Coordinates of C-alpha atoms and ligand atoms in Angstrom, one line a residue:
R661 CA 80.5 95.9 91.5
K662 CA 82.7 97.9 94.5
G663 CA 85.5 96.7 96.1
S664 CA 85.4 96.0 99.9
V665 CA 87.7 97.1 101.6
I666 CA 88.6 96.7 105.4
I667 CA 91.4 99.2 107.2
T668 CA 91.7 99.0 111.4
G669 CA 92.4 102.1 112.7
A670 CA 91.2 104.6 110.4
S671 CA 89.9 106.2 112.9
S672 CA 93.3 108.7 112.5
G673 CA 95.9 109.1 110.6
L674 CA 97.2 106.7 107.4
G675 CA 94.4 104.4 108.0
L676 CA 91.9 107.7 108.1
A677 CA 94.6 109.2 104.6
T678 CA 93.6 105.8 102.8
A679 CA 90.6 105.3 103.7
K680 CA 89.7 108.6 102.9
A681 CA 91.8 107.8 99.2
L682 CA 90.0 105.3 98.9
A683 CA 86.6 106.6 98.9
E684 CA 87.3 109.2 97.1
T685 CA 88.1 106.6 93.9
G686 CA 84.0 105.4 93.8
K687 CA 85.2 102.6 93.6
W688 CA 85.3 101.0 96.9
H689 CA 83.3 100.0 100.1
I690 CA 85.4 101.0 103.1
I691 CA 85.0 99.0 106.6
M692 CA 86.5 100.9 108.5
A693 CA 88.0 99.1 112.2
C694 CA 87.8 101.1 114.5
R695 CA 88.2 100.8 118.4
D696 CA 86.2 104.8 119.2
F697 CA 82.9 104.5 117.0
L698 CA 82.1 108.3 117.0
K699 CA 86.1 109.8 116.4
A700 CA 85.1 107.1 113.4
E701 CA 82.6 108.9 112.4
R702 CA 84.0 112.4 113.3
A703 CA 87.2 111.5 111.6
A704 CA 84.6 110.5 108.4
K705 CA 82.9 113.8 108.4
S706 CA 85.5 115.7 108.0
A707 CA 87.2 114.8 105.7
G708 CA 84.6 114.5 103.6
M709 CA 83.7 110.7 103.2
A710 CA 80.0 110.0 101.1
K711 CA 78.5 108.1 103.6
E712 CA 77.4 105.4 101.3
N713 CA 81.3 104.2 100.7
Y714 CA 81.9 103.8 104.6
T715 CA 80.1 102.2 107.4
I716 CA 82.0 101.7 111.0
M717 CA 82.2 98.1 112.6
H718 CA 83.6 98.4 116.3
L719 CA 87.6 96.3 116.4
D720 CA 89.2 97.0 119.4
L721 CA 92.7 94.9 119.0
A722 CA 93.8 95.3 122.8
S723 CA 91.4 92.2 123.0
L724 CA 91.3 88.9 121.2
D725 CA 87.4 88.8 121.8
S726 CA 86.9 92.0 120.2
V727 CA 88.6 90.5 117.4
R728 CA 86.4 87.2 117.3
Q729 CA 83.2 90.0 117.4
F730 CA 84.5 92.2 115.1
V731 CA 84.7 89.3 112.6
D732 CA 80.8 87.7 113.5
T733 CA 79.6 91.5 112.4
F734 CA 81.4 91.6 109.7
R735 CA 80.6 88.7 108.2
R736 CA 77.3 89.2 109.3
S737 CA 76.8 92.1 107.4
G738 CA 76.6 89.7 104.3
R739 CA 79.8 91.5 102.4
P740 CA 82.1 89.7 100.5
L741 CA 86.2 91.3 101.5
D742 CA 88.9 91.9 99.2
V743 CA 91.4 93.6 101.1
L744 CA 92.5 93.5 104.7
V745 CA 94.6 96.4 105.2
C746 CA 96.2 95.8 108.4
N747 CA 97.5 99.7 109.6
A748 CA 96.3 100.3 113.8
A749 CA 99.1 100.8 116.1
V750 CA 100.5 101.7 119.4
Y751 CA 103.5 103.3 120.4
L752 CA 104.6 103.7 123.8
P753 CA 107.7 104.7 123.7
T754 CA 107.3 106.4 127.0
A755 CA 106.0 104.4 129.1
K756 CA 108.3 103.2 132.3
E757 CA 106.0 100.4 132.8
P758 CA 104.4 97.6 131.0
T759 CA 100.7 97.7 129.7
F760 CA 99.1 94.9 128.8
T761 CA 96.1 94.0 126.6
A762 CA 92.8 92.0 127.9
E763 CA 94.6 88.2 127.5
G764 CA 97.3 90.1 129.8
F765 CA 99.7 90.7 126.8
E766 CA 102.1 93.8 126.7
L767 CA 100.4 96.1 124.9
S768 CA 102.2 97.3 121.6
V769 CA 103.6 93.5 120.7
G770 CA 99.5 92.8 122.0
T771 CA 97.4 94.9 120.0
N772 CA 100.2 95.3 116.8
H773 CA 100.9 91.6 116.6
L774 CA 98.6 89.4 118.3
G775 CA 95.4 91.6 117.1
H776 CA 96.3 92.1 113.8
F777 CA 97.5 87.4 113.6
L778 CA 94.6 86.8 115.0
L779 CA 92.5 89.1 112.7
S780 CA 94.4 88.1 109.7
R781 CA 94.0 83.8 110.2
L782 CA 90.1 84.5 110.5
L783 CA 90.0 86.4 107.9
L784 CA 92.8 84.2 105.5
D785 CA 88.7 82.3 104.4
D786 CA 86.7 85.2 103.4
L787 CA 89.5 86.6 101.5
K788 CA 90.2 83.1 99.5
Q789 CA 86.1 83.4 98.8
S790 CA 85.9 86.9 97.2
D791 CA 85.9 86.5 93.8
Y792 CA 88.5 90.3 93.3
P793 CA 90.9 89.5 90.4
S794 CA 93.8 91.3 93.0
K795 CA 92.4 89.5 97.0
R796 CA 95.0 91.4 98.8
L797 CA 96.9 91.3 102.5
I798 CA 98.6 94.5 103.7
I799 CA 100.5 95.3 107.3
V800 CA 101.6 97.9 107.3
G801 CA 105.2 97.5 108.5
S802 CA 108.0 99.6 109.3
I803 CA 112.1 100.9 109.1
T804 CA 112.6 100.9 112.5
G805 CA 112.8 97.1 112.4
N806 CA 114.8 96.6 109.6
T807 CA 118.6 97.2 110.9
N808 CA 119.4 97.8 106.9
T809 CA 118.0 100.9 107.6
L810 CA 119.6 104.4 109.8
A811 CA 117.0 104.5 111.4
G812 CA 116.3 100.5 112.4
N813 CA 119.6 101.4 113.6
V814 CA 119.2 104.4 116.6
P815 CA 119.0 101.9 119.8
P816 CA 117.2 99.7 121.1
K817 CA 116.9 98.0 118.2
A818 CA 113.9 95.1 117.2
N819 CA 115.3 92.0 119.0
L820 CA 113.0 88.9 119.2
G821 CA 116.0 86.7 121.0
D822 CA 114.8 83.5 121.0
L823 CA 111.5 84.7 122.4
R824 CA 111.5 83.2 125.8
G825 CA 109.2 86.5 126.7
F826 CA 106.5 84.5 123.7
A827 CA 106.8 81.7 125.2
G828 CA 106.4 82.4 128.4
G829 CA 103.2 84.9 128.0
L830 CA 104.3 87.8 126.9
N831 CA 102.6 89.1 130.3
G832 CA 105.4 90.8 132.5
L833 CA 103.9 87.9 136.0
N834 CA 105.4 85.0 135.4
S835 CA 107.5 85.9 131.9
S836 CA 109.0 88.8 130.9
S837 CA 106.4 91.8 128.5
M838 CA 109.8 91.6 126.0
I839 CA 109.4 88.9 122.9
D840 CA 113.4 88.6 123.5
G841 CA 112.6 87.3 127.7
G842 CA 114.3 91.6 128.5
D843 CA 114.3 94.2 130.4
F844 CA 110.2 96.6 128.7
D845 CA 111.2 99.0 127.1
G846 CA 108.3 100.8 124.8
A847 CA 110.2 102.1 122.1
K848 CA 111.6 98.7 121.0
A849 CA 108.6 96.4 122.1
Y850 CA 107.1 98.5 118.9
K851 CA 110.3 97.6 116.7
D852 CA 109.7 94.1 117.4
S853 CA 105.8 94.6 117.0
K854 CA 107.0 95.8 113.4
V855 CA 109.6 93.0 112.7
C856 CA 106.1 90.4 113.9
N857 CA 104.6 92.3 111.6
M858 CA 106.9 91.8 108.8
L859 CA 107.9 88.3 109.7
T860 CA 104.1 87.2 109.7
M861 CA 103.2 88.8 105.9
Q862 CA 106.3 86.3 104.4
E863 CA 105.1 83.1 106.6
F864 CA 101.6 84.0 105.7
H865 CA 103.4 84.4 101.5
R866 CA 104.9 81.3 102.1
R867 CA 101.9 79.2 103.6
F868 CA 98.9 80.4 101.7
H869 CA 99.9 82.4 98.1
E870 CA 99.4 78.9 96.1
E871 CA 96.4 77.9 97.7
T872 CA 94.8 81.1 97.6
G873 CA 96.6 83.4 94.9
I874 CA 95.9 86.5 97.8
A875 CA 99.0 88.4 98.2
F876 CA 100.3 89.4 101.5
A877 CA 102.4 92.5 101.1
S878 CA 103.7 94.6 104.2
L879 CA 104.4 98.2 103.9
Y880 CA 107.0 101.1 104.6
P881 CA 104.6 104.1 104.5
G882 CA 107.4 107.0 105.0
C883 CA 107.5 109.0 108.1
I884 CA 104.4 110.2 109.4
A885 CA 106.3 112.4 111.7
T886 CA 102.6 114.6 112.2
T887 CA 100.3 111.8 113.5
G888 CA 99.2 110.8 116.7
L889 CA 101.3 108.0 116.6
F890 CA 103.5 110.2 118.9
R891 CA 101.2 111.5 121.0
E892 CA 102.9 109.6 124.1
H893 CA 105.9 111.1 123.3
I894 CA 107.7 114.2 124.9
P895 CA 106.3 117.7 123.8
L896 CA 109.9 118.8 122.6
F897 CA 110.7 115.3 120.7
R898 CA 106.5 116.1 119.2
L899 CA 107.9 120.4 118.7
L900 CA 111.3 119.2 117.0
F901 CA 110.4 115.5 115.1
P902 CA 108.2 117.0 111.6
P903 CA 111.6 119.5 110.7
F904 CA 114.2 116.4 111.2
Q905 CA 112.3 114.1 108.9
K906 CA 111.2 117.3 106.7
Y907 CA 114.7 118.8 106.4
I908 CA 117.1 116.3 107.5
T909 CA 116.6 112.8 107.3
K910 CA 113.6 114.1 104.0
G911 CA 112.2 111.1 104.7
Y912 CA 109.1 113.1 105.5
V913 CA 105.8 112.8 103.6
S914 CA 101.9 113.6 105.3
E915 CA 99.5 111.9 105.7
D916 CA 97.3 112.8 102.5
E917 CA 100.7 111.3 100.9
A918 CA 101.1 108.6 102.5
G919 CA 97.6 108.0 102.3
K920 CA 97.8 107.7 99.0
R921 CA 100.7 105.2 99.2
L922 CA 98.9 102.7 101.1
A923 CA 95.2 103.1 98.9
Q924 CA 98.2 102.2 95.8
V925 CA 98.8 99.5 96.9
K926 CA 95.1 97.2 97.5
Ligands
LIG2063 P1 98.0 107.1 114.7 O1 98.3 107.4 115.5 O2 97.4 108.4 114.2 O3 96.6 105.9 114.0 C1 97.0 104.8 114.6 C2 95.2 104.1 114.2 O4 95.1 103.0 115.0 C3 94.0 104.8 115.1 O5 93.5 105.0 114.9 C4 94.4 104.4 116.7 O6 92.6 104.8 117.0 C5 94.4 102.6 116.5 N1 94.2 102.0 117.0 C6 95.0 101.9 118.5 N2 95.2 101.1 119.4 C7 93.9 100.4 119.2 C8 93.6 99.3 119.3 N3 93.3 98.6 120.0 N4 92.1 99.1 118.4 C9 91.7 99.2 117.4 N5 92.2 100.4 116.5 C10 93.4 100.8 117.6 O7 99.8 106.1 114.0 P2 99.8 106.4 112.4 O8 98.7 106.3 111.4 O9 100.8 107.3 112.5 O10 99.7 104.7 112.8 C11 99.6 103.6 111.3 C12 100.2 103.6 110.4 O11 101.8 103.7 109.9 C13 100.4 102.1 112.0 O12 100.9 100.8 112.0 C14 102.3 102.7 112.8 O13 103.1 101.8 113.3 C15 102.7 102.5 110.9 N6 103.8 104.1 111.0 C16 103.7 105.7 111.1 C17 105.3 106.3 111.0 C18 104.5 107.2 111.2 O14 106.0 108.5 110.3 N7 103.4 107.2 111.3 C19 106.2 105.5 110.2 C20 106.4 104.0 109.7 C21 104.9 103.0 109.8 P3 92.3 105.1 118.0 O15 92.0 106.5 116.4 O16 91.0 105.1 119.0 O17 93.6 106.2 118.6

């Protein structure tokens, strides 16, 4: 049978490029878990994906209810789950004020980490049941959350502190909207969320790898300076960032190349 893979945020950028690369092998059925159904359908069509290779299912990671509903819908489809790729993310570097998920968590950490955390925890049972020989759960990380890299040392640096904002509910009301309890900073919130993503995979590996045989990993795809991730950035940044990455840091990868990389680790 074909392998069955869920990719979150497959309606653009890396997620779409990965879906396309897997569809082209003819060996995978891709469940595109997306918040905008029409956008996902258009994206799959324009990427040239054949209809029999994908299904679009609604998932809004900024709502834990939506995550639960997605898992129900997926289970009712009767498909097995062999690989889960948590790829979706929001990045709000220019936001002056925090915004919040349906349940009231700061949006970047709420979407990138909490939504994916619940999704991964719920779908662990489905992955366990798969008879596929190399079952995997992959979260897309980022070097911006790693202080042993150049990009990870550009301020504001990721720092989870003593988790006091988390403990207080991350809601900007009776707690800070930042994990470490500090003032809101959108770029830092993104980096913090990516640290959480990477820690989640380490902890899942520690707790569940031996018992389940599932491989848990996080992956940095390279700097795909052209994706929609930077849509909230100032225009000058969007103009200069791709050539800067191409010619100065040499960290640039195209969406296609990054999609192939992620497709390889599936
Ligand atoms: P894009 O913005 O192109 O893709 C992000 C995707 O996430 C979109 O499909 C978007 O949906 C989806 N998404 C956002 N919010 C939600 C939500 N609430 N529910 C469901 N889906 C949502 O960016 P990239 O392709 O660059 O990013 C993909 C991953 O790669 C991210 O995890 C990012 O952190 C990581 N990454 C990217 C790097 C880069 O250089 N671009 C570098 C390192 C890591 P919609 O289409 O509806 O907007």
